Amino acid sequence: MGKSQETSGKKDREKKKQGKRKDKEQKKEDRKANKTKDKSFEDMLAYVDEFGNITSTKPDPLKKKTVILAENIQIGVAKQDNKKPVDLIRNGRVTFFNDSKGYGFIKDLDTQESFFVHANGLLNPIKENDKVTFKVEMGHKGPNAVNVKTK
């Protein structure tokens, strides 16, 4: 008698195939059992109310609708009023300044923000705790104080 041609690998694959077939048949029977033919088309519809929310209730046709004119719709950001040059000048106090390295920091008295200041942005020499006026410009790494002068 010869050796059986079936190996354990073939047997495992056949078992997996049988298991998949049974699972597929079970799912098919479950779908048939839970099939809901009683749902009508109206039950499946969804409506959008006046606020853009999805609801299942039909909107009331007698309810007064709000009229919005196309020219009243604003797309984008509203234009801002230009600040006067006087508003661009800020008051502050020097919190740190290193003469040898040529940089320091100024704290705005109104907003308590801290701004970097370089020696190139000075109109006259400053030292720590001096009250100063300055303008703010954006530098490579953030806002910088420029046109700094003591009060």
mmCIF file of C-alpha atoms in Angstrom:
data_model
loop_
_atom_site.group_PDB
_atom_site.id
_atom_site.type_symbol
_atom_site.label_atom_id
_atom_site.label_comp_id
_atom_site.label_asym_id
_atom_site.label_seq_id
_atom_site.Cartn_x
_atom_site.Cartn_y
_atom_site.Cartn_z
ATOM 1 C CA MET A 1 0.000 0.000 0.000
ATOM 2 C CA GLY A 2 1.137 3.481 -0.828
ATOM 3 C CA LYS A 3 1.487 6.479 1.373
ATOM 4 C CA SER A 4 -1.397 8.899 1.655
ATOM 5 C CA GLN A 5 -1.093 11.887 -0.657
ATOM 6 C CA GLU A 6 -2.669 14.285 1.842
ATOM 7 C CA THR A 7 -0.301 16.200 4.085
ATOM 8 C CA SER A 8 -1.117 18.078 7.252
ATOM 9 C CA GLY A 9 -0.848 21.410 5.390
ATOM 10 C CA LYS A 10 -3.506 20.345 2.891
ATOM 11 C CA LYS A 11 -5.780 19.192 5.698
ATOM 12 C CA ASP A 12 -5.446 22.551 7.481
ATOM 13 C CA ARG A 13 -6.280 24.472 4.315
ATOM 14 C CA GLU A 14 -9.352 22.329 3.699
ATOM 15 C CA LYS A 15 -10.542 22.916 7.276
ATOM 16 C CA LYS A 16 -10.113 26.675 6.837
ATOM 17 C CA LYS A 17 -12.073 26.615 3.584
ATOM 18 C CA GLN A 18 -14.878 24.640 5.223
ATOM 19 C CA GLY A 19 -14.940 27.084 8.163
ATOM 20 C CA LYS A 20 -15.135 30.077 5.816
ATOM 21 C CA ARG A 21 -17.975 28.469 3.847
ATOM 22 C CA LYS A 22 -19.923 27.843 7.071
ATOM 23 C CA ASP A 23 -19.374 31.428 8.239
ATOM 24 C CA LYS A 24 -20.536 32.749 4.884
ATOM 25 C CA GLU A 25 -23.698 30.617 4.973
ATOM 26 C CA GLN A 26 -24.401 31.713 8.576
ATOM 27 C CA LYS A 27 -24.080 35.400 7.641
ATOM 28 C CA LYS A 28 -26.346 34.857 4.633
ATOM 29 C CA GLU A 29 -29.024 33.272 6.839
ATOM 30 C CA ASP A 30 -28.730 36.080 9.408
ATOM 31 C CA ARG A 31 -29.265 38.695 6.698
ATOM 32 C CA LYS A 32 -32.325 36.873 5.464
ATOM 33 C CA ALA A 33 -33.767 36.568 8.984
ATOM 34 C CA ASN A 34 -33.178 40.241 9.875
ATOM 35 C CA LYS A 35 -34.293 41.675 6.558
ATOM 36 C CA THR A 36 -36.617 44.631 7.112
ATOM 37 C CA LYS A 37 -38.978 44.936 4.207
ATOM 38 C CA ASP A 38 -41.401 47.019 6.255
ATOM 39 C CA LYS A 39 -39.240 50.173 5.995
ATOM 40 C CA SER A 40 -40.683 52.608 3.523
ATOM 41 C CA PHE A 41 -38.869 55.170 1.436
ATOM 42 C CA GLU A 42 -40.172 57.971 3.683
ATOM 43 C CA ASP A 43 -38.597 56.335 6.737
ATOM 44 C CA MET A 44 -35.215 56.362 5.053
ATOM 45 C CA LEU A 45 -35.250 60.092 4.166
ATOM 46 C CA ALA A 46 -33.336 62.699 6.126
ATOM 47 C CA TYR A 47 -34.044 66.437 6.134
ATOM 48 C CA VAL A 48 -31.926 69.514 6.798
ATOM 49 C CA ASP A 49 -33.403 72.184 9.074
ATOM 50 C CA GLU A 50 -32.847 75.958 8.831
ATOM 51 C CA PHE A 51 -29.697 75.715 10.980
ATOM 52 C CA GLY A 52 -28.064 73.065 8.764
ATOM 53 C CA ASN A 53 -28.714 70.143 11.143
ATOM 54 C CA ILE A 54 -29.878 66.766 9.783
ATOM 55 C CA THR A 55 -33.231 65.664 11.190
ATOM 56 C CA SER A 56 -35.744 62.913 10.519
ATOM 57 C CA THR A 57 -38.760 65.232 10.735
ATOM 58 C CA LYS A 58 -40.110 66.915 7.660
ATOM 59 C CA PRO A 59 -39.896 70.728 7.705
ATOM 60 C CA ASP A 60 -43.138 72.647 8.248
ATOM 61 C CA PRO A 61 -44.122 74.322 4.946
ATOM 62 C CA LEU A 62 -46.230 76.923 6.785
ATOM 63 C CA LYS A 63 -43.329 78.176 8.867
ATOM 64 C CA LYS A 64 -42.036 81.572 7.762
ATOM 65 C CA LYS A 65 -38.654 81.317 6.110
ATOM 66 C CA THR A 66 -35.853 83.801 6.653
ATOM 67 C CA VAL A 67 -34.797 85.597 3.489
ATOM 68 C CA ILE A 68 -31.085 86.209 3.067
ATOM 69 C CA LEU A 69 -29.885 88.407 0.248
ATOM 70 C CA ALA A 70 -26.797 87.331 -1.661
ATOM 71 C CA GLU A 71 -25.169 90.758 -1.299
ATOM 72 C CA ASN A 72 -25.380 90.470 2.518
ATOM 73 C CA ILE A 73 -23.246 87.313 2.549
ATOM 74 C CA GLN A 74 -19.663 88.185 3.395
ATOM 75 C CA ILE A 75 -16.946 85.882 2.166
ATOM 76 C CA GLY A 76 -13.500 86.319 3.682
ATOM 77 C CA VAL A 77 -12.213 88.540 6.433
ATOM 78 C CA ALA A 78 -13.608 92.002 7.031
ATOM 79 C CA LYS A 79 -11.237 94.859 6.327
ATOM 80 C CA GLN A 80 -9.685 96.298 9.433
ATOM 81 C CA ASP A 81 -9.309 99.976 10.080
ATOM 82 C CA ASN A 82 -5.750 101.112 9.645
ATOM 83 C CA LYS A 83 -4.107 102.045 12.907
ATOM 84 C CA LYS A 84 -2.855 105.574 13.232
ATOM 85 C CA PRO A 85 0.937 105.942 13.404
ATOM 86 C CA VAL A 86 0.528 107.182 16.974
ATOM 87 C CA ASP A 87 -0.972 103.797 17.947
ATOM 88 C CA LEU A 88 2.021 101.956 16.521
ATOM 89 C CA ILE A 89 4.382 103.623 18.985
ATOM 90 C CA ARG A 90 4.469 101.634 22.215
ATOM 91 C CA ASN A 91 5.733 102.360 25.690
ATOM 92 C CA GLY A 92 7.833 99.874 27.592
ATOM 93 C CA ARG A 93 10.579 99.168 30.077
ATOM 94 C CA VAL A 94 13.941 97.542 29.350
ATOM 95 C CA THR A 95 14.026 94.265 31.305
ATOM 96 C CA PHE A 96 17.437 93.110 30.086
ATOM 97 C CA PHE A 97 20.156 94.597 27.872
ATOM 98 C CA ASN A 98 23.695 93.324 27.302
ATOM 99 C CA ASP A 99 25.952 96.054 25.854
ATOM 100 C CA SER A 100 28.761 93.680 24.933
ATOM 101 C CA LYS A 101 26.484 91.347 22.904
ATOM 102 C CA GLY A 102 24.245 94.156 21.633
ATOM 103 C CA TYR A 103 20.807 92.741 22.382
ATOM 104 C CA GLY A 104 18.141 92.761 25.077
ATOM 105 C CA PHE A 105 14.428 92.624 25.811
ATOM 106 C CA ILE A 106 11.731 95.247 26.329
ATOM 107 C CA LYS A 107 8.424 94.558 28.122
ATOM 108 C CA ASP A 108 5.419 96.507 26.827
ATOM 109 C CA LEU A 109 3.749 98.405 29.683
ATOM 110 C CA ASP A 110 0.232 97.952 28.275
ATOM 111 C CA THR A 111 0.176 94.323 27.126
ATOM 112 C CA GLN A 112 3.081 92.927 29.218
ATOM 113 C CA GLU A 113 4.501 91.339 26.038
ATOM 114 C CA SER A 114 8.255 90.953 25.785
ATOM 115 C CA PHE A 115 10.041 92.057 22.586
ATOM 116 C CA PHE A 116 13.563 91.358 21.400
ATOM 117 C CA VAL A 117 15.687 94.459 20.733
ATOM 118 C CA HIS A 118 19.023 94.599 18.903
ATOM 119 C CA ALA A 119 21.600 97.386 19.137
ATOM 120 C CA ASN A 120 20.883 98.230 15.469
ATOM 121 C CA GLY A 121 17.302 99.174 16.447
ATOM 122 C CA LEU A 122 18.365 101.775 19.029
ATOM 123 C CA LEU A 123 18.193 105.522 18.429
ATOM 124 C CA ASN A 124 20.108 106.316 21.629
ATOM 125 C CA PRO A 125 21.848 104.127 24.254
ATOM 126 C CA ILE A 126 19.655 102.253 26.754
ATOM 127 C CA LYS A 127 20.227 100.301 29.951
ATOM 128 C CA GLU A 128 18.107 98.071 32.193
ATOM 129 C CA ASN A 129 14.933 99.546 33.796
ATOM 130 C CA ASP A 130 14.871 102.516 31.345
ATOM 131 C CA LYS A 131 11.432 103.602 30.154
ATOM 132 C CA VAL A 132 11.424 103.648 26.359
ATOM 133 C CA THR A 133 9.186 104.183 23.334
ATOM 134 C CA PHE A 134 9.477 101.810 20.384
ATOM 135 C CA LYS A 135 7.812 100.382 17.304
ATOM 136 C CA VAL A 136 7.312 96.689 16.594
ATOM 137 C CA GLU A 137 8.354 94.992 13.355
ATOM 138 C CA MET A 138 8.342 91.315 12.480
ATOM 139 C CA GLY A 139 11.815 89.813 12.319
ATOM 140 C CA HIS A 140 13.011 86.385 11.239
ATOM 141 C CA LYS A 141 12.142 84.763 14.570
ATOM 142 C CA GLY A 142 9.234 86.946 15.721
ATOM 143 C CA PRO A 143 8.406 90.539 16.684
ATOM 144 C CA ASN A 144 11.341 92.888 17.272
ATOM 145 C CA ALA A 145 11.443 96.331 18.873
ATOM 146 C CA VAL A 146 12.890 99.014 16.543
ATOM 147 C CA ASN A 147 13.330 102.807 16.721
ATOM 148 C CA VAL A 148 13.888 102.484 20.472
ATOM 149 C CA LYS A 149 14.509 105.727 22.354
ATOM 150 C CA THR A 150 14.439 106.640 26.029
ATOM 151 C CA LYS A 151 11.713 108.876 27.431
#
